[in-house]
Amino acid sequence: MTTTGTVLDEIIAGVREDLEVRRAQISVTEIERLARAASPARDARAALVGDGSTMGLIAEVKRASPSKGSLADIPVPADLAEIYATHGASAISVLTEQRRFRGSLADLDAVRERVQVPVLRKDFVVDPYQVFEARAHGADLVLLIVAALDDDLLRELYDLIAELGMQALVETHTEEELDRALALGADLIGVNARNLKTLDVDLSRAAALLQRIPRGPLAIGESAVLSVDDVEAYAAAGADAVLVGEALVTAGAPAASVTAFRQVARRGRPAPEGAQA
């Protein structure tokens, strides 16, 4: 469900073109075979929950973004991912979109080979082929952006991810999208402070949406994290985890940042009125 002419539409148009190139190189039959032959996926939810006392952290390998342009060179993504994992990251996010984020499936392969924590394929997934790719390349978690998908395709992709033993991080940034994610029965719900259609950022709006997520699904704050204070703001809104990229690749001290972000106490969300504690 996109609006013609948005930044999101432009990104997805490029994603579809690049997908067709890969599909011509490896058939859907072959990529599905590779996906189903891959080693079992790791449990991303369990990794994000940890012992339940502190915020989970998805640390991102991110070279560039549409809003900021180039962020970092990251010549060896596996080296950065290893730093993240060694210092307590719950999971690693790897951008595989090549035009705006300068990522690749080769980055995903390299990170998967190096770390033992769950790995997220972060891309604009709009076709089942990409889900098979994710599993074939070792992803445990796949991003689904509600704004990019109608309900039928969202359900199809969500179910395929589960069938392959992975988990879906279902990303939202409006009340309507959050309602769709909840109706889907999503177990991991991301709330992005960045509007992908305009690239505007509003952490307070994201915090308000996080507070609407009931107990049960894990709630993950995305974007707008530049400091421990921002992680604290997400925790105060009831986030169980945060996904952080820019702050980790631009500050020059990823190990210290990961350690500091992971020390923020998780506060949880209140039970609905009248519910049992």
C-alpha atoms as an extended CHARMM CRD file, in Angstrom:
* protein
*
       277  EXT
         1         1  MET       CA              0.0000000000        0.0000000000        0.0000000000  PROA      1               0.0000000000
         2         2  THR       CA              2.0480000000        2.9070000000       -1.2420000000  PROA      2               0.0000000000
         3         3  THR       CA              1.2670000000        6.3580000000       -2.5070000000  PROA      3               0.0000000000
         4         4  THR       CA              2.5530000000        7.1390000000       -6.0060000000  PROA      4               0.0000000000
         5         5  GLY       CA              5.6750000000        9.2460000000       -6.0180000000  PROA      5               0.0000000000
         6         6  THR       CA              6.8840000000        8.6390000000       -2.4440000000  PROA      6               0.0000000000
         7         7  VAL       CA             10.4860000000        7.8870000000       -1.5550000000  PROA      7               0.0000000000
         8         8  LEU       CA              9.3420000000        4.3920000000       -0.6100000000  PROA      8               0.0000000000
         9         9  ASP       CA              7.9010000000        3.8490000000       -4.0950000000  PROA      9               0.0000000000
        10        10  GLU       CA             11.1570000000        4.9130000000       -5.7040000000  PROA      10              0.0000000000
        11        11  ILE       CA             13.1790000000        2.5650000000       -3.5310000000  PROA      11              0.0000000000
        12        12  ILE       CA             10.8610000000       -0.3670000000       -4.2290000000  PROA      12              0.0000000000
        13        13  ALA       CA             10.9920000000        0.2460000000       -7.9850000000  PROA      13              0.0000000000
        14        14  GLY       CA             14.7710000000       -0.1670000000       -7.8310000000  PROA      14              0.0000000000
        15        15  VAL       CA             14.4610000000       -3.2090000000       -5.5730000000  PROA      15              0.0000000000
        16        16  ARG       CA             12.1790000000       -4.9040000000       -8.1070000000  PROA      16              0.0000000000
        17        17  GLU       CA             14.5980000000       -4.1970000000      -10.9710000000  PROA      17              0.0000000000
        18        18  ASP       CA             17.5310000000       -5.6490000000       -9.0150000000  PROA      18              0.0000000000
        19        19  LEU       CA             15.4210000000       -8.6370000000       -7.9990000000  PROA      19              0.0000000000
        20        20  GLU       CA             14.7370000000       -9.5070000000      -11.6320000000  PROA      20              0.0000000000
        21        21  VAL       CA             18.4750000000       -9.5770000000      -12.3380000000  PROA      21              0.0000000000
        22        22  ARG       CA             19.0350000000      -12.0620000000       -9.5140000000  PROA      22              0.0000000000
        23        23  ARG       CA             16.0010000000      -14.1200000000      -10.5250000000  PROA      23              0.0000000000
        24        24  ALA       CA             17.5020000000      -14.4820000000      -14.0100000000  PROA      24              0.0000000000
        25        25  GLN       CA             20.7180000000      -15.7860000000      -12.4740000000  PROA      25              0.0000000000
        26        26  ILE       CA             19.1800000000      -18.2270000000       -9.9770000000  PROA      26              0.0000000000
        27        27  SER       CA             15.7340000000      -19.6900000000      -10.6190000000  PROA      27              0.0000000000
        28        28  VAL       CA             13.0230000000      -19.6070000000       -7.9890000000  PROA      28              0.0000000000
        29        29  THR       CA             13.1500000000      -23.4160000000       -7.9140000000  PROA      29              0.0000000000
        30        30  GLU       CA             16.8410000000      -23.3610000000       -7.0850000000  PROA      30              0.0000000000
        31        31  ILE       CA             16.6630000000      -20.5720000000       -4.5000000000  PROA      31              0.0000000000
        32        32  GLU       CA             13.7980000000      -22.3960000000       -2.7770000000  PROA      32              0.0000000000
        33        33  ARG       CA             15.8460000000      -25.6000000000       -2.7550000000  PROA      33              0.0000000000
        34        34  LEU       CA             18.7780000000      -23.7620000000       -1.1680000000  PROA      34              0.0000000000
        35        35  ALA       CA             16.4840000000      -22.1450000000        1.4000000000  PROA      35              0.0000000000
        36        36  ARG       CA             14.9450000000      -25.4240000000        2.4900000000  PROA      36              0.0000000000
        37        37  ALA       CA             18.3900000000      -27.0800000000        2.6840000000  PROA      37              0.0000000000
        38        38  ALA       CA             19.8620000000      -24.3590000000        4.9230000000  PROA      38              0.0000000000
        39        39  SER       CA             20.7230000000      -24.9650000000        8.5720000000  PROA      39              0.0000000000
        40        40  PRO       CA             17.8610000000      -24.2280000000       11.0070000000  PROA      40              0.0000000000
        41        41  ALA       CA             17.2790000000      -20.5780000000       11.8390000000  PROA      41              0.0000000000
        42        42  ARG       CA             18.1840000000      -19.1790000000       15.2510000000  PROA      42              0.0000000000
        43        43  ASP       CA             15.4800000000      -17.9320000000       17.6250000000  PROA      43              0.0000000000
        44        44  ALA       CA             15.5700000000      -14.1400000000       17.2840000000  PROA      44              0.0000000000
        45        45  ARG       CA             12.7780000000      -13.5240000000       19.7880000000  PROA      45              0.0000000000
        46        46  ALA       CA             14.5800000000      -15.4370000000       22.5280000000  PROA      46              0.0000000000
        47        47  ALA       CA             17.7800000000      -13.5230000000       21.8040000000  PROA      47              0.0000000000
        48        48  LEU       CA             15.9760000000      -10.1760000000       22.0190000000  PROA      48              0.0000000000
        49        49  VAL       CA             14.2240000000      -11.0830000000       25.2710000000  PROA      49              0.0000000000
        50        50  GLY       CA             17.4120000000      -12.2900000000       26.9690000000  PROA      50              0.0000000000
        51        51  ASP       CA             16.8710000000      -12.3420000000       30.7250000000  PROA      51              0.0000000000
        52        52  GLY       CA             14.1750000000       -9.6730000000       30.4030000000  PROA      52              0.0000000000
        53        53  SER       CA             15.9460000000       -7.0360000000       32.4950000000  PROA      53              0.0000000000
        54        54  THR       CA             17.5850000000       -4.8580000000       29.8400000000  PROA      54              0.0000000000
        55        55  MET       CA             16.7520000000       -3.6250000000       26.3610000000  PROA      55              0.0000000000
        56        56  GLY       CA             17.3890000000       -5.9560000000       23.4630000000  PROA      56              0.0000000000
        57        57  LEU       CA             19.5630000000       -4.4980000000       20.7140000000  PROA      57              0.0000000000
        58        58  ILE       CA             19.5810000000       -5.1650000000       16.9900000000  PROA      58              0.0000000000
        59        59  ALA       CA             22.8710000000       -3.6000000000       15.8640000000  PROA      59              0.0000000000
        60        60  GLU       CA             23.0090000000       -2.6770000000       12.2090000000  PROA      60              0.0000000000
        61        61  VAL       CA             25.7140000000       -2.8860000000        9.5630000000  PROA      61              0.0000000000
        62        62  LYS       CA             24.7910000000        0.2340000000        7.6030000000  PROA      62              0.0000000000
        63        63  ARG       CA             26.9120000000        2.0270000000        5.0090000000  PROA      63              0.0000000000
        64        64  ALA       CA             24.3890000000        4.5880000000        3.7580000000  PROA      64              0.0000000000
        65        65  SER       CA             20.7690000000        5.7160000000        3.8770000000  PROA      65              0.0000000000
        66        66  PRO       CA             18.4080000000        7.6900000000        1.6140000000  PROA      66              0.0000000000
        67        67  SER       CA             18.1280000000       10.4690000000        4.1890000000  PROA      67              0.0000000000
        68        68  LYS       CA             21.8070000000       10.8810000000        5.0990000000  PROA      68              0.0000000000
        69        69  GLY       CA             23.6840000000        9.4990000000        2.1030000000  PROA      69              0.0000000000
        70        70  SER       CA             27.0370000000        7.8830000000        2.8910000000  PROA      70              0.0000000000
        71        71  LEU       CA             27.5310000000        7.0270000000        6.5760000000  PROA      71              0.0000000000
        72        72  ALA       CA             30.5560000000        4.7180000000        6.7280000000  PROA      72              0.0000000000
        73        73  ASP       CA             32.7280000000        2.6640000000        4.3750000000  PROA      73              0.0000000000
        74        74  ILE       CA             32.6100000000       -0.6390000000        6.3440000000  PROA      74              0.0000000000
        75        75  PRO       CA             34.9670000000       -2.5430000000        4.0130000000  PROA      75              0.0000000000
        76        76  VAL       CA             34.6550000000       -5.7310000000        6.1080000000  PROA      76              0.0000000000
        77        77  PRO       CA             31.0910000000       -5.9400000000        7.4940000000  PROA      77              0.0000000000
        78        78  ALA       CA             31.8440000000       -9.1680000000        9.3500000000  PROA      78              0.0000000000
        79        79  ASP       CA             34.4710000000       -7.3520000000       11.4510000000  PROA      79              0.0000000000
        80        80  LEU       CA             31.9100000000       -4.7760000000       12.5850000000  PROA      80              0.0000000000
        81        81  ALA       CA             29.2950000000       -7.4590000000       13.2170000000  PROA      81              0.0000000000
        82        82  GLU       CA             31.7700000000       -9.3600000000       15.3790000000  PROA      82              0.0000000000
        83        83  ILE       CA             32.3790000000       -6.2420000000       17.4850000000  PROA      83              0.0000000000
        84        84  TYR       CA             28.6280000000       -5.8580000000       17.9260000000  PROA      84              0.0000000000
        85        85  ALA       CA             28.1390000000       -9.4940000000       18.9330000000  PROA      85              0.0000000000
        86        86  THR       CA             31.1640000000       -9.5770000000       21.2410000000  PROA      86              0.0000000000
        87        87  HSD       CA             29.8910000000       -6.5680000000       23.1850000000  PROA      87              0.0000000000
        88        88  GLY       CA             26.3790000000       -7.8440000000       23.6850000000  PROA      88              0.0000000000
        89        89  ALA       CA             24.2160000000       -7.1540000000       20.6330000000  PROA      89              0.0000000000
        90        90  SER       CA             21.1680000000       -9.4380000000       20.6840000000  PROA      90              0.0000000000
        91        91  ALA       CA             21.0460000000       -9.6700000000       16.8870000000  PROA      91              0.0000000000
        92        92  ILE       CA             22.7340000000       -8.1580000000       13.8330000000  PROA      92              0.0000000000
        93        93  SER       CA             20.8500000000       -6.3220000000       11.0800000000  PROA      93              0.0000000000
        94        94  VAL       CA             22.4210000000       -6.4270000000        7.6210000000  PROA      94              0.0000000000
        95        95  LEU       CA             21.2080000000       -4.1080000000        4.8670000000  PROA      95              0.0000000000
        96        96  THR       CA             21.0150000000       -5.9780000000        1.5670000000  PROA      96              0.0000000000
        97        97  GLU       CA             19.4560000000       -3.2120000000       -0.5650000000  PROA      97              0.0000000000
        98        98  GLN       CA             22.1820000000       -1.9910000000       -2.8880000000  PROA      98              0.0000000000
        99        99  ARG       CA             21.0890000000        1.2910000000       -4.4670000000  PROA      99              0.0000000000
       100       100  ARG       CA             20.2840000000        3.5050000000       -1.4730000000  PROA      100             0.0000000000
       101       101  PHE       CA             21.9700000000        1.5660000000        1.3470000000  PROA      101             0.0000000000
       102       102  ARG       CA             25.0010000000        0.0930000000       -0.4810000000  PROA      102             0.0000000000
       103       103  GLY       CA             24.3100000000       -3.3340000000        0.9790000000  PROA      103             0.0000000000
       104       104  SER       CA             24.3680000000       -6.8080000000       -0.5540000000  PROA      104             0.0000000000
       105       105  LEU       CA             23.6310000000      -10.4580000000        0.0170000000  PROA      105             0.0000000000
       106       106  ALA       CA             27.4060000000      -10.9370000000        0.1410000000  PROA      106             0.0000000000
       107       107  ASP       CA             27.3930000000       -8.7920000000        3.2980000000  PROA      107             0.0000000000
       108       108  LEU       CA             24.7350000000      -11.0800000000        4.7560000000  PROA      108             0.0000000000
       109       109  ASP       CA             26.8190000000      -14.1540000000        3.9100000000  PROA      109             0.0000000000
       110       110  ALA       CA             29.9280000000      -12.6690000000        5.5170000000  PROA      110             0.0000000000
       111       111  VAL       CA             28.1480000000      -11.6790000000        8.7300000000  PROA      111             0.0000000000
       112       112  ARG       CA             26.3400000000      -15.0030000000        9.0130000000  PROA      112             0.0000000000
       113       113  GLU       CA             29.6390000000      -16.8570000000        8.7630000000  PROA      113             0.0000000000
       114       114  ARG       CA             31.2450000000      -14.7690000000       11.5130000000  PROA      114             0.0000000000
       115       115  VAL       CA             28.6310000000      -14.4110000000       14.2720000000  PROA      115             0.0000000000
       116       116  GLN       CA             26.4560000000      -16.8290000000       16.2200000000  PROA      116             0.0000000000
       117       117  VAL       CA             23.6730000000      -14.3960000000       17.1870000000  PROA      117             0.0000000000
       118       118  PRO       CA             20.5560000000      -14.1280000000       15.0030000000  PROA      118             0.0000000000
       119       119  VAL       CA             20.8720000000      -12.1010000000       11.7940000000  PROA      119             0.0000000000
       120       120  LEU       CA             18.1810000000       -9.9030000000       10.2380000000  PROA      120             0.0000000000
       121       121  ARG       CA             17.9160000000       -9.4400000000        6.4910000000  PROA      121             0.0000000000
       122       122  LYS       CA             16.9170000000       -5.7890000000        6.2750000000  PROA      122             0.0000000000
       123       123  ASP       CA             15.5510000000       -4.9340000000        2.8510000000  PROA      123             0.0000000000
       124       124  PHE       CA             12.3580000000       -3.9710000000        1.0820000000  PROA      124             0.0000000000
       125       125  VAL       CA             10.8340000000       -7.4330000000        0.7870000000  PROA      125             0.0000000000
       126       126  VAL       CA              8.0130000000       -7.4720000000       -1.7440000000  PROA      126             0.0000000000
       127       127  ASP       CA              8.2850000000      -10.9480000000       -3.2900000000  PROA      127             0.0000000000
       128       128  PRO       CA              8.4970000000      -14.5340000000       -1.9590000000  PROA      128             0.0000000000
       129       129  TYR       CA             11.7710000000      -14.9480000000       -3.8720000000  PROA      129             0.0000000000
       130       130  GLN       CA             13.4180000000      -12.5490000000       -1.4000000000  PROA      130             0.0000000000
       131       131  VAL       CA             12.2310000000      -14.6340000000        1.5390000000  PROA      131             0.0000000000
       132       132  PHE       CA             13.7980000000      -17.7540000000        0.0330000000  PROA      132             0.0000000000
       133       133  GLU       CA             16.9700000000      -15.7190000000       -0.5750000000  PROA      133             0.0000000000
       134       134  ALA       CA             17.0420000000      -14.6380000000        3.0530000000  PROA      134             0.0000000000
       135       135  ARG       CA             16.9170000000      -18.2300000000        4.3350000000  PROA      135             0.0000000000
       136       136  ALA       CA             19.3600000000      -19.4830000000        1.6830000000  PROA      136             0.0000000000
       137       137  HSD       CA             21.8560000000      -16.8500000000        2.8290000000  PROA      137             0.0000000000
       138       138  GLY       CA             21.4220000000      -17.6760000000        6.5230000000  PROA      138             0.0000000000
       139       139  ALA       CA             19.0040000000      -15.0270000000        7.7900000000  PROA      139             0.0000000000
       140       140  ASP       CA             17.0180000000      -15.8230000000       10.9170000000  PROA      140             0.0000000000
       141       141  LEU       CA             14.8250000000      -12.7340000000       10.8000000000  PROA      141             0.0000000000
       142       142  VAL       CA             13.2840000000      -10.8670000000        7.8460000000  PROA      142             0.0000000000
       143       143  LEU       CA             11.9620000000       -7.3090000000        7.7700000000  PROA      143             0.0000000000
       144       144  LEU       CA              8.4440000000       -6.7830000000        6.4270000000  PROA      144             0.0000000000
       145       145  ILE       CA              7.4380000000       -3.1400000000        5.9450000000  PROA      145             0.0000000000
       146       146  VAL       CA              3.6690000000       -2.8130000000        6.2700000000  PROA      146             0.0000000000
       147       147  ALA       CA              3.6420000000        0.4220000000        4.2170000000  PROA      147             0.0000000000
       148       148  ALA       CA              5.0750000000       -1.4830000000        1.2410000000  PROA      148             0.0000000000
       149       149  LEU       CA              2.5890000000       -4.3760000000        1.2160000000  PROA      149             0.0000000000
       150       150  ASP       CA             -1.1330000000       -4.9570000000        0.8550000000  PROA      150             0.0000000000
       151       151  ASP       CA             -2.7780000000       -7.3100000000        3.3550000000  PROA      151             0.0000000000
       152       152  ASP       CA             -2.7380000000      -10.3790000000        1.0970000000  PROA      152             0.0000000000
       153       153  LEU       CA              0.9530000000      -10.0940000000        0.2610000000  PROA      153             0.0000000000
       154       154  LEU       CA              1.8320000000       -9.2220000000        3.8510000000  PROA      154             0.0000000000
       155       155  ARG       CA              0.1240000000      -12.4270000000        5.0170000000  PROA      155             0.0000000000
       156       156  GLU       CA              1.7200000000      -14.5190000000        2.2560000000  PROA      156             0.0000000000
       157       157  LEU       CA              5.2210000000      -13.3270000000        3.0960000000  PROA      157             0.0000000000
       158       158  TYR       CA              4.6740000000      -13.5810000000        6.8560000000  PROA      158             0.0000000000
       159       159  ASP       CA              3.4600000000      -17.1720000000        6.5530000000  PROA      159             0.0000000000
       160       160  LEU       CA              6.3470000000      -18.1450000000        4.2470000000  PROA      160             0.0000000000
       161       161  ILE       CA              8.8770000000      -16.6920000000        6.6780000000  PROA      161             0.0000000000
       162       162  ALA       CA              7.3570000000      -18.8030000000        9.4570000000  PROA      162             0.0000000000
       163       163  GLU       CA              7.2170000000      -21.9050000000        7.2470000000  PROA      163             0.0000000000
       164       164  LEU       CA             10.9660000000      -21.6070000000        6.6330000000  PROA      164             0.0000000000
       165       165  GLY       CA             11.6060000000      -21.4150000000       10.3770000000  PROA      165             0.0000000000
       166       166  MET       CA             12.4730000000      -17.7220000000       10.4740000000  PROA      166             0.0000000000
       167       167  GLN       CA             10.7270000000      -14.8510000000       12.2260000000  PROA      167             0.0000000000
       168       168  ALA       CA              9.3730000000      -11.6250000000       10.7540000000  PROA      168             0.0000000000
       169       169  LEU       CA             10.0300000000       -8.1510000000       12.1050000000  PROA      169             0.0000000000
       170       170  VAL       CA              6.8570000000       -6.3610000000       10.9960000000  PROA      170             0.0000000000
       171       171  GLU       CA              7.5900000000       -2.6500000000       10.7030000000  PROA      171             0.0000000000
       172       172  THR       CA              4.9730000000        0.0790000000       11.1840000000  PROA      172             0.0000000000
       173       173  HSD       CA              4.9510000000        3.8630000000       11.4490000000  PROA      173             0.0000000000
       174       174  THR       CA              1.2600000000        4.8330000000       11.6720000000  PROA      174             0.0000000000
       175       175  GLU       CA             -1.7500000000        3.7380000000       13.7420000000  PROA      175             0.0000000000
       176       176  GLU       CA             -3.3290000000        2.1210000000       10.6900000000  PROA      176             0.0000000000
       177       177  GLU       CA             -0.1720000000        0.1220000000        9.9680000000  PROA      177             0.0000000000
       178       178  LEU       CA              0.0810000000       -0.9290000000       13.6100000000  PROA      178             0.0000000000
       179       179  ASP       CA             -3.5170000000       -2.1530000000       13.5000000000  PROA      179             0.0000000000
       180       180  ARG       CA             -2.6710000000       -4.2160000000       10.4230000000  PROA      180             0.0000000000
       181       181  ALA       CA              0.3680000000       -5.7240000000       12.1360000000  PROA      181             0.0000000000
       182       182  LEU       CA             -1.7140000000       -6.6410000000       15.1810000000  PROA      182             0.0000000000
       183       183  ALA       CA             -4.4260000000       -8.1550000000       12.9720000000  PROA      183             0.0000000000
       184       184  LEU       CA             -1.7100000000      -10.2250000000       11.3110000000  PROA      184             0.0000000000
       185       185  GLY       CA             -0.7690000000      -11.6450000000       14.6970000000  PROA      185             0.0000000000
       186       186  ALA       CA              2.7990000000      -10.3820000000       14.3700000000  PROA      186             0.0000000000
       187       187  ASP       CA              5.0670000000      -11.5400000000       17.1830000000  PROA      187             0.0000000000
       188       188  LEU       CA              7.7870000000       -8.9280000000       16.5810000000  PROA      188             0.0000000000
       189       189  ILE       CA              6.4780000000       -5.4400000000       15.8280000000  PROA      189             0.0000000000
       190       190  GLY       CA              8.7800000000       -2.6020000000       14.8740000000  PROA      190             0.0000000000
       191       191  VAL       CA              7.7610000000        1.0310000000       15.1780000000  PROA      191             0.0000000000
       192       192  ASN       CA              9.8860000000        3.2200000000       12.9480000000  PROA      192             0.0000000000
       193       193  ALA       CA             10.3420000000        6.8440000000       14.0030000000  PROA      193             0.0000000000
       194       194  ARG       CA             11.2000000000        7.5860000000       10.3670000000  PROA      194             0.0000000000
       195       195  ASN       CA              8.3570000000        7.9310000000        7.8670000000  PROA      195             0.0000000000
       196       196  LEU       CA              9.7050000000        6.0460000000        4.8420000000  PROA      196             0.0000000000
       197       197  LYS       CA              7.4260000000        7.9740000000        2.5080000000  PROA      197             0.0000000000
       198       198  THR       CA              8.8320000000       11.3690000000        3.5040000000  PROA      198             0.0000000000
       199       199  LEU       CA             11.9770000000       10.4640000000        5.5250000000  PROA      199             0.0000000000
       200       200  ASP       CA             10.8020000000       12.7360000000        8.3790000000  PROA      200             0.0000000000
       201       201  VAL       CA             11.6940000000       11.5350000000       11.8980000000  PROA      201             0.0000000000
       202       202  ASP       CA              9.5030000000       11.8590000000       14.9970000000  PROA      202             0.0000000000
       203       203  LEU       CA             10.5020000000        9.8440000000       18.0560000000  PROA      203             0.0000000000
       204       204  SER       CA              7.5490000000       11.1340000000       20.1120000000  PROA      204             0.0000000000
       205       205  ARG       CA              5.0990000000        9.7750000000       17.5200000000  PROA      205             0.0000000000
       206       206  ALA       CA              6.8960000000        6.4320000000       17.5830000000  PROA      206             0.0000000000
       207       207  ALA       CA              6.7340000000        6.3940000000       21.3910000000  PROA      207             0.0000000000
       208       208  ALA       CA              2.9700000000        6.9410000000       21.2820000000  PROA      208             0.0000000000
       209       209  LEU       CA              2.5550000000        4.0080000000       18.8850000000  PROA      209             0.0000000000
       210       210  LEU       CA              4.7170000000        1.7260000000       21.0210000000  PROA      210             0.0000000000
       211       211  GLN       CA              2.4340000000        2.3660000000       23.9670000000  PROA      211             0.0000000000
       212       212  ARG       CA             -0.4920000000        0.9660000000       21.9210000000  PROA      212             0.0000000000
       213       213  ILE       CA              1.1390000000       -2.4310000000       21.4680000000  PROA      213             0.0000000000
       214       214  PRO       CA             -0.3610000000       -4.9280000000       23.9470000000  PROA      214             0.0000000000
       215       215  ARG       CA              1.6730000000       -7.3320000000       26.0060000000  PROA      215             0.0000000000
       216       216  GLY       CA              2.6010000000      -10.4430000000       24.0700000000  PROA      216             0.0000000000
       217       217  PRO       CA              4.3320000000       -9.2560000000       20.8980000000  PROA      217             0.0000000000
       218       218  LEU       CA              7.8070000000       -7.8260000000       21.3140000000  PROA      218             0.0000000000
       219       219  ALA       CA              7.8990000000       -4.1020000000       20.5430000000  PROA      219             0.0000000000
       220       220  ILE       CA             10.9920000000       -2.7610000000       18.8250000000  PROA      220             0.0000000000
       221       221  GLY       CA             11.8510000000        0.9190000000       18.4210000000  PROA      221             0.0000000000
       222       222  GLU       CA             13.5550000000        1.7940000000       15.1500000000  PROA      222             0.0000000000
       223       223  SER       CA             15.4130000000        4.9320000000       14.0090000000  PROA      223             0.0000000000
       224       224  ALA       CA             16.1960000000        8.2060000000       15.8240000000  PROA      224             0.0000000000
       225       225  VAL       CA             18.6320000000        6.5840000000       18.2720000000  PROA      225             0.0000000000
       226       226  LEU       CA             21.7430000000        8.7230000000       18.5790000000  PROA      226             0.0000000000
       227       227  SER       CA             22.4470000000        8.3910000000       22.3090000000  PROA      227             0.0000000000
       228       228  VAL       CA             21.6060000000        6.4760000000       25.4760000000  PROA      228             0.0000000000
       229       229  ASP       CA             18.9210000000        9.1060000000       26.1470000000  PROA      229             0.0000000000
       230       230  ASP       CA             17.0910000000        8.0110000000       22.9960000000  PROA      230             0.0000000000
       231       231  VAL       CA             17.2250000000        4.3570000000       24.0560000000  PROA      231             0.0000000000
       232       232  GLU       CA             15.8640000000        5.4570000000       27.4410000000  PROA      232             0.0000000000
       233       233  ALA       CA             13.0040000000        7.2480000000       25.6420000000  PROA      233             0.0000000000
       234       234  TYR       CA             12.1190000000        4.0580000000       23.7760000000  PROA      234             0.0000000000
       235       235  ALA       CA             12.3120000000        2.0720000000       27.0270000000  PROA      235             0.0000000000
       236       236  ALA       CA              9.9920000000        4.5550000000       28.7150000000  PROA      236             0.0000000000
       237       237  ALA       CA              7.4970000000        4.0460000000       25.8860000000  PROA      237             0.0000000000
       238       238  GLY       CA              7.5200000000        0.2870000000       26.4880000000  PROA      238             0.0000000000
       239       239  ALA       CA              9.9050000000       -0.9170000000       23.7960000000  PROA      239             0.0000000000
       240       240  ASP       CA             11.4810000000       -4.3040000000       24.4680000000  PROA      240             0.0000000000
       241       241  ALA       CA             14.3680000000       -3.6350000000       22.0760000000  PROA      241             0.0000000000
       242       242  VAL       CA             15.7960000000       -1.0570000000       19.7100000000  PROA      242             0.0000000000
       243       243  LEU       CA             17.2840000000       -1.3030000000       16.2440000000  PROA      243             0.0000000000
       244       244  VAL       CA             20.2790000000        1.0340000000       15.8540000000  PROA      244             0.0000000000
       245       245  GLY       CA             22.4460000000        1.6970000000       12.8270000000  PROA      245             0.0000000000
       246       246  GLU       CA             23.6300000000        5.2530000000       12.2640000000  PROA      246             0.0000000000
       247       247  ALA       CA             24.8000000000        5.9010000000       15.8370000000  PROA      247             0.0000000000
       248       248  LEU       CA             26.9040000000        2.7350000000       15.7980000000  PROA      248             0.0000000000
       249       249  VAL       CA             28.6450000000        3.3140000000       12.4590000000  PROA      249             0.0000000000
       250       250  THR       CA             29.2960000000        7.0580000000       12.7400000000  PROA      250             0.0000000000
       251       251  ALA       CA             30.3440000000        7.6590000000       16.3590000000  PROA      251             0.0000000000
       252       252  GLY       CA             33.6690000000        5.8310000000       16.0730000000  PROA      252             0.0000000000
       253       253  ALA       CA             33.1230000000        3.6880000000       19.1650000000  PROA      253             0.0000000000
       254       254  PRO       CA             30.6950000000        0.8820000000       18.2920000000  PROA      254             0.0000000000
       255       255  ALA       CA             31.8040000000       -1.3840000000       21.1310000000  PROA      255             0.0000000000
       256       256  ALA       CA             31.2200000000        1.2690000000       23.7930000000  PROA      256             0.0000000000
       257       257  SER       CA             27.8870000000        2.2860000000       22.2600000000  PROA      257             0.0000000000
       258       258  VAL       CA             26.6020000000       -1.2900000000       22.1170000000  PROA      258             0.0000000000
       259       259  THR       CA             27.6010000000       -1.8180000000       25.7420000000  PROA      259             0.0000000000
       260       260  ALA       CA             25.9070000000        1.4050000000       26.8580000000  PROA      260             0.0000000000
       261       261  PHE       CA             22.7040000000        0.7930000000       24.9130000000  PROA      261             0.0000000000
       262       262  ARG       CA             22.4400000000       -2.7580000000       26.2630000000  PROA      262             0.0000000000
       263       263  GLN       CA             22.6320000000       -1.5050000000       29.8590000000  PROA      263             0.0000000000
       264       264  VAL       CA             19.3760000000        0.4630000000       29.5820000000  PROA      264             0.0000000000
       265       265  ALA       CA             16.7090000000       -1.1720000000       31.7580000000  PROA      265             0.0000000000
       266       266  ARG       CA             13.6300000000       -2.5430000000       30.0640000000  PROA      266             0.0000000000
       267       267  ARG       CA             10.4320000000       -1.1790000000       31.6020000000  PROA      267             0.0000000000
       268       268  GLY       CA              7.7450000000       -3.1070000000       29.7490000000  PROA      268             0.0000000000
       269       269  ARG       CA              4.2650000000       -2.0250000000       28.7800000000  PROA      269             0.0000000000
       270       270  PRO       CA              1.3350000000       -1.8590000000       31.2080000000  PROA      270             0.0000000000
       271       271  ALA       CA             -1.3170000000       -4.5350000000       30.9580000000  PROA      271             0.0000000000
       272       272  PRO       CA             -4.6240000000       -3.4000000000       29.4260000000  PROA      272             0.0000000000
       273       273  GLU       CA             -7.0940000000       -2.0400000000       31.9410000000  PROA      273             0.0000000000
       274       274  GLY       CA             -8.8870000000       -4.8450000000       33.7540000000  PROA      274             0.0000000000
       275       275  ALA       CA             -6.4020000000       -7.5140000000       32.6460000000  PROA      275             0.0000000000
       276       276  GLN       CA             -4.6170000000       -9.8570000000       35.0190000000  PROA      276             0.0000000000
       277       277  ALA       CA             -1.0720000000       -8.7240000000       35.8450000000  PROA      277             0.0000000000
